[in-house]
Amino acid sequence: MKLLLTGHRGYVGAHLVDLLEAAGHEVVGLDAYWYEGGHLGRPPAEPAVTIRADIRDPEPALPAVDAVVHLAALSNDPLGSFDPELTLRINRDAAVQLAHRARAAGIPRFVFASSCSVYGVSPDLLDEDSPFRPLTPYARAKAEAESGILALATDEFSPVALRPGTAFGHSPRLRGDLVVNNLVAHALFDGEVLLKSDGLPWRPIVHVEDIARAFAAAAEAPADAVCGQAFNVGATTMNFQVRTLADRIAAAIPGSRIRFAPDAGPDHRSYRVDCSRLAAVLPHSRPRWTLEAGIEALVDAYRQAPLDRDQAFGPAFFRLQRIQALIDAGQMSRSLSWQTQPTEAA
């Protein structure tokens, strides 16, 4: 297959390029190049063909491909709350418009990166038919984009939405603003697993490589198996309270201890998800990583990298910090458009 992968230079995209090319597919990457320099370990893979573009732009025309895998977005709640209306324009409007363009171009498959954050809060174990209760601009944008994209399904156009749980683990393009990754970094550099909430909320945890594997499977699957469908991405056994995550990390990193931040308080986002549909329909995408194995690999990656604490907690690995630094430097506008051409950081 030939696929267009948006956000190929992101946290998940770095793994997905490797997986797709290893399977013999041709990848065309499209990215706005916002997060240059944020790699840990080996340099990330780059497809032979890349397009440097913003998904809000109507140009360039979409290449002739068999599928679009759409990862590009403002990627978490803090960044999504930077400008809620801008988040809707990027994560909802631009995503739905891209799906419309793909259908008009005769591209048969569109795989959309939604999120389990659409569930918001619930005491129940949630499946794909559970109601949306988005609590943040990021979650609202994902929920509304998913609904708009899946509604485009026809006999010739097969959109599918994947709802990953909270990602964790090492990627060539690391994110430090994810709960497990952040707690691991604090344990390594400070000797403290620093909890910024009361630790009671539930989260479904899924390794970044397992997320990439699910996207590859959704792009390759027969249309009648996935058309118009949504899938929770992860394993039902991987639902944890944040305090349990902290306990596991402290146990894995000798000498670290758990500490609550002075302003730690309730986090209203709390949900557990059932991932049995993914296992039944796309069995080859079943997660392979355990929490403990992912923590161990992440610890190894941090220890092998020549990082000091300022680098580990700096803009290279934290999305909102990176965007704010670009704005402060005059390289990016507050509407998140480039003012100067980006270059790869050292």
mmCIF file of C-alpha atoms in Angstrom:
data_model
loop_
_atom_site.group_PDB
_atom_site.id
_atom_site.type_symbol
_atom_site.label_atom_id
_atom_site.label_comp_id
_atom_site.label_asym_id
_atom_site.label_seq_id
_atom_site.Cartn_x
_atom_site.Cartn_y
_atom_site.Cartn_z
ATOM 1 C CA MET A 1 0.000 0.000 0.000
ATOM 2 C CA LYS A 2 0.901 3.664 -0.305
ATOM 3 C CA LEU A 3 -0.165 5.753 2.672
ATOM 4 C CA LEU A 4 -0.211 9.419 3.623
ATOM 5 C CA LEU A 5 0.781 9.761 7.285
ATOM 6 C CA THR A 6 0.143 13.149 8.874
ATOM 7 C CA GLY A 7 2.166 13.940 11.971
ATOM 8 C CA HIS A 8 4.874 11.496 10.939
ATOM 9 C CA ARG A 9 7.433 13.413 13.022
ATOM 10 C CA GLY A 10 5.461 13.022 16.240
ATOM 11 C CA TYR A 11 5.543 10.655 19.205
ATOM 12 C CA VAL A 12 3.406 7.924 17.598
ATOM 13 C CA GLY A 13 4.393 8.766 14.029
ATOM 14 C CA ALA A 14 8.050 7.956 14.642
ATOM 15 C CA HIS A 15 7.109 4.356 15.488
ATOM 16 C CA LEU A 16 4.462 4.099 12.783
ATOM 17 C CA VAL A 17 6.856 5.043 9.974
ATOM 18 C CA ASP A 18 9.084 2.141 11.034
ATOM 19 C CA LEU A 19 6.211 -0.343 11.275
ATOM 20 C CA LEU A 20 4.656 0.567 7.938
ATOM 21 C CA GLU A 21 7.926 0.521 6.035
ATOM 22 C CA ALA A 22 8.941 -2.775 7.662
ATOM 23 C CA ALA A 23 5.655 -4.218 6.353
ATOM 24 C CA GLY A 24 6.576 -3.141 2.812
ATOM 25 C CA HIS A 25 4.292 -0.111 2.560
ATOM 26 C CA GLU A 26 5.293 3.189 0.951
ATOM 27 C CA VAL A 27 4.856 6.126 3.330
ATOM 28 C CA VAL A 28 4.383 9.764 2.388
ATOM 29 C CA GLY A 29 4.863 11.916 5.482
ATOM 30 C CA LEU A 30 3.113 15.236 6.081
ATOM 31 C CA ASP A 31 4.095 17.350 9.061
ATOM 32 C CA ALA A 32 4.292 20.979 10.165
ATOM 33 C CA TYR A 33 7.690 20.338 11.826
ATOM 34 C CA TRP A 34 6.752 21.993 15.126
ATOM 35 C CA TYR A 35 8.746 19.704 17.427
ATOM 36 C CA GLU A 36 12.201 19.515 15.917
ATOM 37 C CA GLY A 37 15.029 18.407 18.162
ATOM 38 C CA GLY A 38 12.794 16.417 20.503
ATOM 39 C CA HIS A 39 14.383 13.035 19.964
ATOM 40 C CA LEU A 40 15.852 10.645 22.497
ATOM 41 C CA GLY A 41 18.276 8.023 21.290
ATOM 42 C CA ARG A 42 18.593 7.148 17.629
ATOM 43 C CA PRO A 43 17.503 9.709 15.018
ATOM 44 C CA PRO A 44 13.872 9.141 13.999
ATOM 45 C CA ALA A 45 13.105 7.465 10.703
ATOM 46 C CA GLU A 46 12.046 9.731 7.845
ATOM 47 C CA PRO A 47 10.002 8.544 4.853
ATOM 48 C CA ALA A 48 11.562 8.928 1.423
ATOM 49 C CA VAL A 49 8.773 11.350 0.470
ATOM 50 C CA THR A 50 7.728 14.136 2.853
ATOM 51 C CA ILE A 51 5.473 17.165 2.651
ATOM 52 C CA ARG A 52 6.118 20.126 4.935
ATOM 53 C CA ALA A 53 2.661 21.596 5.451
ATOM 54 C CA ASP A 54 0.036 22.640 7.986
ATOM 55 C CA ILE A 55 -3.127 20.515 7.928
ATOM 56 C CA ARG A 56 -5.190 23.714 8.060
ATOM 57 C CA ASP A 57 -3.938 24.628 4.584
ATOM 58 C CA PRO A 58 -6.071 23.464 1.638
ATOM 59 C CA GLU A 59 -2.871 22.867 -0.332
ATOM 60 C CA PRO A 60 -0.951 20.905 -1.382
ATOM 61 C CA ALA A 61 -3.290 18.523 -3.134
ATOM 62 C CA LEU A 62 -3.415 15.094 -1.551
ATOM 63 C CA PRO A 63 -1.125 12.565 -3.220
ATOM 64 C CA ALA A 64 -2.579 9.443 -4.816
ATOM 65 C CA VAL A 65 -2.562 6.981 -1.918
ATOM 66 C CA ASP A 66 -4.510 3.964 -0.677
ATOM 67 C CA ALA A 67 -5.079 5.372 2.808
ATOM 68 C CA VAL A 68 -4.670 8.450 4.971
ATOM 69 C CA VAL A 69 -3.578 7.959 8.581
ATOM 70 C CA HIS A 70 -4.271 11.215 10.382
ATOM 71 C CA LEU A 71 -2.232 11.707 13.563
ATOM 72 C CA ALA A 72 -1.425 15.428 13.324
ATOM 73 C CA ALA A 73 -3.127 17.489 16.054
ATOM 74 C CA LEU A 74 -2.643 19.575 19.153
ATOM 75 C CA SER A 75 -1.768 16.576 21.219
ATOM 76 C CA ASN A 76 -2.911 16.927 24.833
ATOM 77 C CA ASP A 77 -5.109 18.809 27.292
ATOM 78 C CA PRO A 78 -2.592 21.533 28.317
ATOM 79 C CA LEU A 79 -1.821 22.401 24.707
ATOM 80 C CA GLY A 80 -5.498 22.080 23.779
ATOM 81 C CA SER A 81 -6.378 24.624 26.482
ATOM 82 C CA PHE A 82 -3.810 27.154 25.194
ATOM 83 C CA ASP A 83 -6.512 28.494 22.847
ATOM 84 C CA PRO A 84 -9.728 26.407 22.885
ATOM 85 C CA GLU A 85 -11.087 27.886 19.654
ATOM 86 C CA LEU A 86 -7.804 27.234 17.874
ATOM 87 C CA THR A 87 -7.935 23.643 19.153
ATOM 88 C CA LEU A 88 -11.356 23.211 17.554
ATOM 89 C CA ARG A 89 -10.084 24.631 14.269
ATOM 90 C CA ILE A 90 -7.086 22.291 14.163
ATOM 91 C CA ASN A 91 -8.265 19.111 15.880
ATOM 92 C CA ARG A 92 -11.860 19.168 14.627
ATOM 93 C CA ASP A 93 -12.363 21.391 11.588
ATOM 94 C CA ALA A 94 -9.080 20.619 9.823
ATOM 95 C CA ALA A 95 -9.438 16.886 10.521
ATOM 96 C CA VAL A 96 -12.977 16.704 9.128
ATOM 97 C CA GLN A 97 -11.984 18.787 6.120
ATOM 98 C CA LEU A 98 -9.050 16.473 5.434
ATOM 99 C CA ALA A 99 -11.428 13.499 5.492
ATOM 100 C CA HIS A 100 -13.718 15.270 3.027
ATOM 101 C CA ARG A 101 -10.735 15.924 0.743
ATOM 102 C CA ALA A 102 -9.654 12.301 0.970
ATOM 103 C CA ARG A 103 -13.121 11.054 0.037
ATOM 104 C CA ALA A 104 -13.359 13.510 -2.862
ATOM 105 C CA ALA A 105 -9.935 12.337 -4.096
ATOM 106 C CA GLY A 106 -11.102 8.718 -4.175
ATOM 107 C CA ILE A 107 -8.857 7.577 -1.304
ATOM 108 C CA PRO A 108 -10.619 4.514 0.122
ATOM 109 C CA ARG A 109 -9.400 4.495 3.765
ATOM 110 C CA PHE A 110 -9.119 7.217 6.401
ATOM 111 C CA VAL A 111 -7.779 6.298 9.841
ATOM 112 C CA PHE A 112 -8.365 9.019 12.431
ATOM 113 C CA ALA A 113 -6.518 9.414 15.729
ATOM 114 C CA SER A 114 -9.279 10.037 18.257
ATOM 115 C CA SER A 115 -8.741 9.560 22.012
ATOM 116 C CA CYS A 116 -10.193 7.806 25.040
ATOM 117 C CA SER A 117 -10.309 11.272 26.612
ATOM 118 C CA VAL A 118 -13.685 11.666 24.866
ATOM 119 C CA TYR A 119 -15.169 9.611 27.732
ATOM 120 C CA GLY A 120 -14.239 12.263 30.303
ATOM 121 C CA VAL A 121 -15.458 10.769 33.546
ATOM 122 C CA SER A 122 -17.373 7.635 34.453
ATOM 123 C CA PRO A 123 -17.329 4.982 37.193
ATOM 124 C CA ASP A 124 -18.143 2.295 34.610
ATOM 125 C CA LEU A 125 -15.983 0.196 32.306
ATOM 126 C CA LEU A 126 -16.566 1.913 28.969
ATOM 127 C CA ASP A 127 -16.823 0.402 25.515
ATOM 128 C CA GLU A 128 -17.063 2.118 22.146
ATOM 129 C CA ASP A 129 -20.834 2.598 22.489
ATOM 130 C CA SER A 130 -20.546 4.463 25.797
ATOM 131 C CA PRO A 131 -21.556 8.143 25.752
ATOM 132 C CA PHE A 132 -19.034 10.918 25.262
ATOM 133 C CA ARG A 133 -18.491 13.245 28.240
ATOM 134 C CA PRO A 134 -15.562 15.441 27.112
ATOM 135 C CA LEU A 135 -14.272 17.716 29.869
ATOM 136 C CA THR A 136 -11.586 19.677 28.009
ATOM 137 C CA PRO A 137 -11.254 21.516 24.682
ATOM 138 C CA TYR A 138 -8.928 18.748 23.460
ATOM 139 C CA ALA A 139 -11.444 16.015 24.296
ATOM 140 C CA ARG A 140 -14.364 17.966 22.829
ATOM 141 C CA ALA A 141 -12.491 18.547 19.558
ATOM 142 C CA LYS A 142 -11.626 14.844 19.265
ATOM 143 C CA ALA A 143 -15.202 13.770 19.995
ATOM 144 C CA GLU A 144 -16.728 16.143 17.439
ATOM 145 C CA ALA A 145 -14.103 15.351 14.801
ATOM 146 C CA GLU A 146 -14.654 11.629 15.193
ATOM 147 C CA SER A 147 -18.409 11.993 14.783
ATOM 148 C CA GLY A 148 -17.989 14.141 11.691
ATOM 149 C CA ILE A 149 -15.467 11.813 10.068
ATOM 150 C CA LEU A 150 -17.295 8.534 10.687
ATOM 151 C CA ALA A 151 -20.466 10.071 9.239
ATOM 152 C CA LEU A 152 -18.690 10.256 5.851
ATOM 153 C CA ALA A 153 -18.643 6.469 5.427
ATOM 154 C CA THR A 154 -19.848 5.104 2.069
ATOM 155 C CA ASP A 155 -19.364 1.891 0.125
ATOM 156 C CA GLU A 156 -16.258 3.477 -1.417
ATOM 157 C CA PHE A 157 -14.900 5.393 1.595
ATOM 158 C CA SER A 158 -14.015 3.664 4.864
ATOM 159 C CA PRO A 159 -13.239 5.971 7.774
ATOM 160 C CA VAL A 160 -12.208 4.386 11.079
ATOM 161 C CA ALA A 161 -11.493 6.057 14.434
ATOM 162 C CA LEU A 162 -8.966 4.739 16.923
ATOM 163 C CA ARG A 163 -9.263 5.916 20.520
ATOM 164 C CA PRO A 164 -5.918 5.278 22.229
ATOM 165 C CA GLY A 165 -5.660 5.296 25.974
ATOM 166 C CA THR A 166 -3.004 7.404 27.662
ATOM 167 C CA ALA A 167 0.241 6.741 25.807
ATOM 168 C CA PHE A 168 3.521 5.976 27.500
ATOM 169 C CA GLY A 169 6.939 4.608 26.712
ATOM 170 C CA HIS A 170 10.014 5.402 24.691
ATOM 171 C CA SER A 171 9.760 6.797 21.193
ATOM 172 C CA PRO A 172 12.493 8.268 19.009
ATOM 173 C CA ARG A 173 10.489 11.499 19.400
ATOM 174 C CA LEU A 174 9.793 11.472 23.119
ATOM 175 C CA ARG A 175 7.023 13.258 24.978
ATOM 176 C CA GLY A 176 7.683 14.093 28.619
ATOM 177 C CA ASP A 177 4.207 15.507 29.225
ATOM 178 C CA LEU A 178 2.520 12.090 29.523
ATOM 179 C CA VAL A 179 1.809 10.760 32.995
ATOM 180 C CA VAL A 180 4.025 7.666 33.046
ATOM 181 C CA ASN A 181 6.869 9.312 31.134
ATOM 182 C CA ASN A 182 6.718 12.353 33.396
ATOM 183 C CA LEU A 183 6.723 10.310 36.607
ATOM 184 C CA VAL A 184 9.659 8.231 35.356
ATOM 185 C CA ALA A 185 11.670 11.366 34.559
ATOM 186 C CA HIS A 186 11.001 12.837 38.003
ATOM 187 C CA ALA A 187 12.054 9.573 39.638
ATOM 188 C CA LEU A 188 15.307 9.472 37.661
ATOM 189 C CA PHE A 189 16.329 13.129 37.892
ATOM 190 C CA ASP A 190 14.840 14.068 41.288
ATOM 191 C CA GLY A 191 14.535 10.782 43.151
ATOM 192 C CA GLU A 192 10.832 11.535 43.586
ATOM 193 C CA VAL A 193 7.775 10.233 41.772
ATOM 194 C CA LEU A 194 5.974 13.573 41.807
ATOM 195 C CA LEU A 195 2.179 13.289 41.756
ATOM 196 C CA LYS A 196 0.385 16.424 40.618
ATOM 197 C CA SER A 197 -3.076 15.077 41.496
ATOM 198 C CA ASP A 198 -4.433 13.071 44.399
ATOM 199 C CA GLY A 199 -3.616 9.910 42.433
ATOM 200 C CA LEU A 200 -7.174 8.568 42.469
ATOM 201 C CA PRO A 201 -8.230 9.001 38.805
ATOM 202 C CA TRP A 202 -8.241 5.984 36.515
ATOM 203 C CA ARG A 203 -6.438 5.942 33.169
ATOM 204 C CA PRO A 204 -6.165 3.313 30.445
ATOM 205 C CA ILE A 205 -2.432 3.043 29.683
ATOM 206 C CA VAL A 206 -1.052 1.859 26.333
ATOM 207 C CA HIS A 207 2.500 1.772 25.011
ATOM 208 C CA VAL A 208 3.244 4.096 22.095
ATOM 209 C CA GLU A 209 4.498 1.217 19.928
ATOM 210 C CA ASP A 210 1.249 -0.681 20.522
ATOM 211 C CA ILE A 211 -0.685 2.418 19.447
ATOM 212 C CA ALA A 212 1.321 2.534 16.220
ATOM 213 C CA ARG A 213 0.658 -1.172 15.654
ATOM 214 C CA ALA A 214 -3.098 -0.562 15.956
ATOM 215 C CA PHE A 215 -2.976 2.226 13.365
ATOM 216 C CA ALA A 216 -1.095 0.001 10.946
ATOM 217 C CA ALA A 217 -3.672 -2.763 11.437
ATOM 218 C CA ALA A 218 -6.572 -0.371 10.893
ATOM 219 C CA ALA A 219 -5.043 0.855 7.632
ATOM 220 C CA GLU A 220 -4.517 -2.700 6.377
ATOM 221 C CA ALA A 221 -7.818 -4.278 7.509
ATOM 222 C CA PRO A 222 -10.632 -5.231 5.105
ATOM 223 C CA ALA A 223 -13.102 -2.394 4.695
ATOM 224 C CA ASP A 224 -16.059 -4.409 5.961
ATOM 225 C CA ALA A 225 -14.246 -5.006 9.260
ATOM 226 C CA VAL A 226 -13.597 -1.362 10.129
ATOM 227 C CA CYS A 227 -15.700 0.986 7.987
ATOM 228 C CA GLY A 228 -17.443 3.546 10.174
ATOM 229 C CA GLN A 229 -16.191 1.884 13.357
ATOM 230 C CA ALA A 230 -14.421 3.173 16.446
ATOM 231 C CA PHE A 231 -11.964 1.141 18.515
ATOM 232 C CA ASN A 232 -10.561 1.676 21.982
ATOM 233 C CA VAL A 233 -6.815 1.074 21.700
ATOM 234 C CA GLY A 234 -5.114 -0.722 24.556
ATOM 235 C CA ALA A 235 -5.818 -3.718 26.762
ATOM 236 C CA THR A 236 -8.644 -3.948 29.270
ATOM 237 C CA THR A 237 -6.116 -5.204 31.837
ATOM 238 C CA MET A 238 -4.126 -1.972 31.511
ATOM 239 C CA ASN A 239 -6.501 0.339 33.397
ATOM 240 C CA PHE A 240 -4.706 1.825 36.418
ATOM 241 C CA GLN A 241 -5.222 4.491 39.027
ATOM 242 C CA VAL A 242 -2.507 7.124 38.817
ATOM 243 C CA ARG A 243 -1.351 6.236 42.362
ATOM 244 C CA THR A 244 -0.807 2.642 41.216
ATOM 245 C CA LEU A 245 1.304 3.896 38.317
ATOM 246 C CA ALA A 246 3.393 5.864 40.808
ATOM 247 C CA ASP A 247 3.819 2.784 43.018
ATOM 248 C CA ARG A 248 5.005 0.686 40.050
ATOM 249 C CA ILE A 249 7.476 3.360 38.949
ATOM 250 C CA ALA A 250 8.890 3.808 42.458
ATOM 251 C CA ALA A 251 9.350 0.045 42.683
ATOM 252 C CA ALA A 252 11.155 -0.020 39.326
ATOM 253 C CA ILE A 253 13.597 2.805 40.134
ATOM 254 C CA PRO A 254 15.553 2.095 43.328
ATOM 255 C CA GLY A 255 15.995 5.054 45.630
ATOM 256 C CA SER A 256 12.926 6.926 44.411
ATOM 257 C CA ARG A 257 9.951 7.739 46.579
ATOM 258 C CA ILE A 258 6.465 9.070 45.974
ATOM 259 C CA ARG A 259 5.732 12.701 46.780
ATOM 260 C CA PHE A 260 2.581 14.747 46.243
ATOM 261 C CA ALA A 261 3.041 18.228 44.784
ATOM 262 C CA PRO A 262 1.935 21.045 47.123
ATOM 263 C CA ASP A 263 -1.008 21.868 44.864
ATOM 264 C CA ALA A 264 -1.985 18.238 44.175
ATOM 265 C CA GLY A 265 -5.743 17.900 44.140
ATOM 266 C CA PRO A 266 -8.587 16.059 42.452
ATOM 267 C CA ASP A 267 -8.470 15.423 38.698
ATOM 268 C CA HIS A 268 -12.017 15.064 37.400
ATOM 269 C CA ARG A 269 -10.877 13.142 34.312
ATOM 270 C CA SER A 270 -11.246 9.494 35.300
ATOM 271 C CA TYR A 271 -12.279 6.565 33.111
ATOM 272 C CA ARG A 272 -11.592 2.886 32.428
ATOM 273 C CA VAL A 273 -12.072 1.338 28.991
ATOM 274 C CA ASP A 274 -12.870 -2.052 27.518
ATOM 275 C CA CYS A 275 -10.648 -2.910 24.551
ATOM 276 C CA SER A 276 -12.196 -6.252 23.588
ATOM 277 C CA ARG A 277 -13.464 -4.969 20.215
ATOM 278 C CA LEU A 278 -9.917 -4.212 19.075
ATOM 279 C CA ALA A 279 -8.732 -7.690 20.115
ATOM 280 C CA ALA A 280 -11.646 -9.366 18.327
ATOM 281 C CA VAL A 281 -11.586 -7.424 15.050
ATOM 282 C CA LEU A 282 -7.863 -6.629 14.721
ATOM 283 C CA PRO A 283 -6.182 -9.446 16.674
ATOM 284 C CA HIS A 284 -2.720 -8.723 15.264
ATOM 285 C CA SER A 285 -2.837 -5.323 16.967
ATOM 286 C CA ARG A 286 -3.211 -6.695 20.484
ATOM 287 C CA PRO A 287 -0.808 -4.822 22.794
ATOM 288 C CA ARG A 288 2.505 -6.523 23.466
ATOM 289 C CA TRP A 289 3.972 -4.146 26.043
ATOM 290 C CA THR A 290 3.341 -4.419 29.784
ATOM 291 C CA LEU A 291 3.599 -1.423 32.075
ATOM 292 C CA GLU A 292 6.738 -2.816 33.712
ATOM 293 C CA ALA A 293 8.506 -3.544 30.407
ATOM 294 C CA GLY A 294 7.651 -0.080 29.114
ATOM 295 C CA ILE A 295 8.993 1.582 32.256
ATOM 296 C CA GLU A 296 12.219 -0.442 32.041
ATOM 297 C CA ALA A 297 12.813 0.482 28.389
ATOM 298 C CA LEU A 298 12.075 4.151 29.087
ATOM 299 C CA VAL A 299 14.494 4.184 32.046
ATOM 300 C CA ASP A 300 17.195 2.642 29.835
ATOM 301 C CA ALA A 301 16.609 5.268 27.134
ATOM 302 C CA TYR A 302 16.857 8.145 29.611
ATOM 303 C CA ARG A 303 20.017 6.728 31.188
ATOM 304 C CA GLN A 304 21.735 6.200 27.839
ATOM 305 C CA ALA A 305 20.965 9.718 26.602
ATOM 306 C CA PRO A 306 23.300 12.571 27.516
ATOM 307 C CA LEU A 307 20.578 14.660 29.192
ATOM 308 C CA ASP A 308 20.660 16.886 32.238
ATOM 309 C CA ARG A 309 17.547 17.759 34.228
ATOM 310 C CA ASP A 310 16.898 21.053 32.425
ATOM 311 C CA GLN A 311 16.941 19.245 29.092
ATOM 312 C CA ALA A 312 14.710 16.416 30.311
ATOM 313 C CA PHE A 313 12.056 18.859 31.510
ATOM 314 C CA GLY A 314 12.582 21.466 28.789
ATOM 315 C CA PRO A 315 10.735 22.361 25.595
ATOM 316 C CA ALA A 316 12.258 19.553 23.531
ATOM 317 C CA PHE A 317 9.970 17.031 25.243
ATOM 318 C CA PHE A 318 7.019 19.127 26.448
ATOM 319 C CA ARG A 319 4.565 20.234 23.779
ATOM 320 C CA LEU A 320 3.210 23.395 25.388
ATOM 321 C CA GLN A 321 6.694 24.569 26.408
ATOM 322 C CA ARG A 322 7.941 24.081 22.858
ATOM 323 C CA ILE A 323 5.079 26.061 21.347
ATOM 324 C CA GLN A 324 5.465 28.863 23.889
ATOM 325 C CA ALA A 325 9.225 29.030 23.241
ATOM 326 C CA LEU A 326 8.633 29.350 19.493
ATOM 327 C CA ILE A 327 6.091 32.132 20.060
ATOM 328 C CA ASP A 328 8.393 33.963 22.479
ATOM 329 C CA ALA A 329 11.228 33.743 19.927
ATOM 330 C CA GLY A 330 9.016 35.233 17.198
ATOM 331 C CA GLN A 331 9.235 32.085 15.079
ATOM 332 C CA MET A 332 5.543 31.216 15.468
ATOM 333 C CA SER A 333 2.396 33.319 15.740
ATOM 334 C CA ARG A 334 -0.196 32.813 18.466
ATOM 335 C CA SER A 335 -2.338 31.158 15.805
ATOM 336 C CA LEU A 336 0.474 28.577 15.557
ATOM 337 C CA SER A 337 1.601 29.493 12.071
ATOM 338 C CA TRP A 338 5.287 29.661 11.203
ATOM 339 C CA GLN A 339 6.752 33.154 10.945
ATOM 340 C CA THR A 340 10.186 31.823 9.951
ATOM 341 C CA GLN A 341 11.112 28.538 8.323
ATOM 342 C CA PRO A 342 11.763 25.816 10.910
ATOM 343 C CA THR A 343 15.041 23.967 11.027
ATOM 344 C CA GLU A 344 16.046 20.727 12.729
ATOM 345 C CA ALA A 345 17.486 21.456 16.169
ATOM 346 C CA ALA A 346 20.691 19.838 17.312
#
